[in-house]
PDB file of C-alpha atoms in Angstrom:
ATOM      1  CA  UNK A 810       0.000   0.000   0.000  1.00 52.00           C
ATOM      2  CA  UNK A 811       1.486   3.338  -1.067  1.00 55.00           C
ATOM      3  CA  UNK A 812       1.380   6.405   1.090  1.00 55.00           C
ATOM      4  CA  UNK A 813      -0.253   9.295  -0.730  1.00 57.00           C
ATOM      5  CA  UNK A 814       0.436  12.022   1.801  1.00 62.00           C
ATOM      6  CA  UNK A 815       3.731  13.887   1.700  1.00 67.00           C
ATOM      7  CA  UNK A 816       4.022  14.208   5.461  1.00 70.00           C
ATOM      8  CA  UNK A 817       7.268  12.646   6.702  1.00 68.00           C
ATOM      9  CA  UNK A 818       7.003   9.608   8.953  1.00 87.00           C
ATOM     10  CA  UNK A 819      10.266  10.425  10.672  1.00 92.00           C
ATOM     11  CA  UNK A 820      13.828  11.637  10.443  1.00 94.00           C
ATOM     12  CA  UNK A 821      17.265  10.050  10.522  1.00 95.00           C
ATOM     13  CA  UNK A 822      20.193  12.085  11.825  1.00 96.00           C
ATOM     14  CA  UNK A 823      23.565  10.886  10.501  1.00 97.00           C
ATOM     15  CA  UNK A 824      26.557  12.046  12.539  1.00 96.00           C
ATOM     16  CA  UNK A 825      30.240  11.491  13.235  1.00 95.00           C
ATOM     17  CA  UNK A 826      31.631  11.521  16.768  1.00 94.00           C
ATOM     18  CA  UNK A 827      34.497  13.969  16.161  1.00 93.00           C
ATOM     19  CA  UNK A 828      32.672  16.303  13.768  1.00 95.00           C
ATOM     20  CA  UNK A 829      32.634  19.880  15.052  1.00 97.00           C
ATOM     21  CA  UNK A 830      29.543  20.697  12.973  1.00 97.00           C
ATOM     22  CA  UNK A 831      27.682  17.723  14.452  1.00 96.00           C
ATOM     23  CA  UNK A 832      28.570  18.909  17.949  1.00 96.00           C
ATOM     24  CA  UNK A 833      27.354  22.428  17.154  1.00 96.00           C
ATOM     25  CA  UNK A 834      24.079  21.064  15.739  1.00 95.00           C
ATOM     26  CA  UNK A 835      23.554  18.891  18.812  1.00 95.00           C
ATOM     27  CA  UNK A 836      24.322  21.743  21.190  1.00 95.00           C
ATOM     28  CA  UNK A 837      22.086  24.314  19.496  1.00 93.00           C
ATOM     29  CA  UNK A 838      19.232  22.507  17.735  1.00 94.00           C
ATOM     30  CA  UNK A 839      18.969  18.797  18.466  1.00 94.00           C
ATOM     31  CA  UNK A 840      16.907  19.025  21.659  1.00 94.00           C
ATOM     32  CA  UNK A 841      14.423  21.394  19.987  1.00 95.00           C
ATOM     33  CA  UNK A 842      14.173  19.088  16.990  1.00 93.00           C
ATOM     34  CA  UNK A 843      13.563  16.015  19.165  1.00 92.00           C
ATOM     35  CA  UNK A 844      10.873  17.926  21.059  1.00 94.00           C
ATOM     36  CA  UNK A 845       9.228  18.878  17.736  1.00 93.00           C
ATOM     37  CA  UNK A 846       9.269  15.233  16.577  1.00 92.00           C
ATOM     38  CA  UNK A 847       7.658  14.039  19.805  1.00 93.00           C
ATOM     39  CA  UNK A 848       4.998  16.742  19.600  1.00 94.00           C
ATOM     40  CA  UNK A 849       4.140  15.851  15.986  1.00 91.00           C
ATOM     41  CA  UNK A 850       4.361  12.076  16.674  1.00 92.00           C
ATOM     42  CA  UNK A 851       7.296  11.585  14.276  1.00 93.00           C
ATOM     43  CA  UNK A 852      10.027   8.995  14.649  1.00 94.00           C
ATOM     44  CA  UNK A 853      13.603  10.153  15.133  1.00 94.00           C
ATOM     45  CA  UNK A 854      16.741   8.029  14.802  1.00 95.00           C
ATOM     46  CA  UNK A 855      20.412   8.828  15.292  1.00 95.00           C
ATOM     47  CA  UNK A 856      23.014   6.868  13.302  1.00 96.00           C
ATOM     48  CA  UNK A 857      26.649   7.259  14.333  1.00 96.00           C
ATOM     49  CA  UNK A 858      29.088   6.600  11.499  1.00 95.00           C
ATOM     50  CA  UNK A 859      31.773   5.025  13.678  1.00 95.00           C
ATOM     51  CA  UNK A 860      29.344   2.621  15.374  1.00 95.00           C
ATOM     52  CA  UNK A 861      27.160   1.646  12.399  1.00 92.00           C
ATOM     53  CA  UNK A 862      28.973   2.266   9.092  1.00 93.00           C
ATOM     54  CA  UNK A 863      26.764  -0.304   7.308  1.00 94.00           C
ATOM     55  CA  UNK A 864      23.679   1.870   7.971  1.00 92.00           C
ATOM     56  CA  UNK A 865      25.076   4.908   6.144  1.00 93.00           C
ATOM     57  CA  UNK A 866      23.728   5.152   2.563  1.00 93.00           C
ATOM     58  CA  UNK A 867      26.171   5.994  -0.221  1.00 92.00           C
ATOM     59  CA  UNK A 868      24.467   9.331  -0.867  1.00 93.00           C
ATOM     60  CA  UNK A 869      25.471  10.644   2.592  1.00 93.00           C
ATOM     61  CA  UNK A 870      28.799  12.392   1.991  1.00 92.00           C
ATOM     62  CA  UNK A 871      28.732  15.225   4.554  1.00 94.00           C
ATOM     63  CA  UNK A 872      27.962  15.370   8.243  1.00 95.00           C
ATOM     64  CA  UNK A 873      25.699  16.210   9.946  1.00 95.00           C
ATOM     65  CA  UNK A 874      22.925  15.035   7.650  1.00 95.00           C
ATOM     66  CA  UNK A 875      19.243  15.058   8.487  1.00 94.00           C
ATOM     67  CA  UNK A 876      17.042  12.977   6.176  1.00 93.00           C
ATOM     68  CA  UNK A 877      13.276  12.683   6.226  1.00 90.00           C
ATOM     69  CA  UNK A 878      11.594   9.431   5.297  1.00 86.00           C
TER      70      UNK A 878
END
């Protein structure tokens, strides 16, 4: 069954542990974004490159990356 609405089901946040831009994103915006996802009943996942390299798609070249699905 295809979904006809364009509303995202959730988001995946791809990050690297030593990335200064990832740390800045997490410090300034991540808590607000997680709160927004909970309020709108959206799923939110964090994938760390060093821990789960097999979960990173080939199209992710830069970090941090936030992808809706």
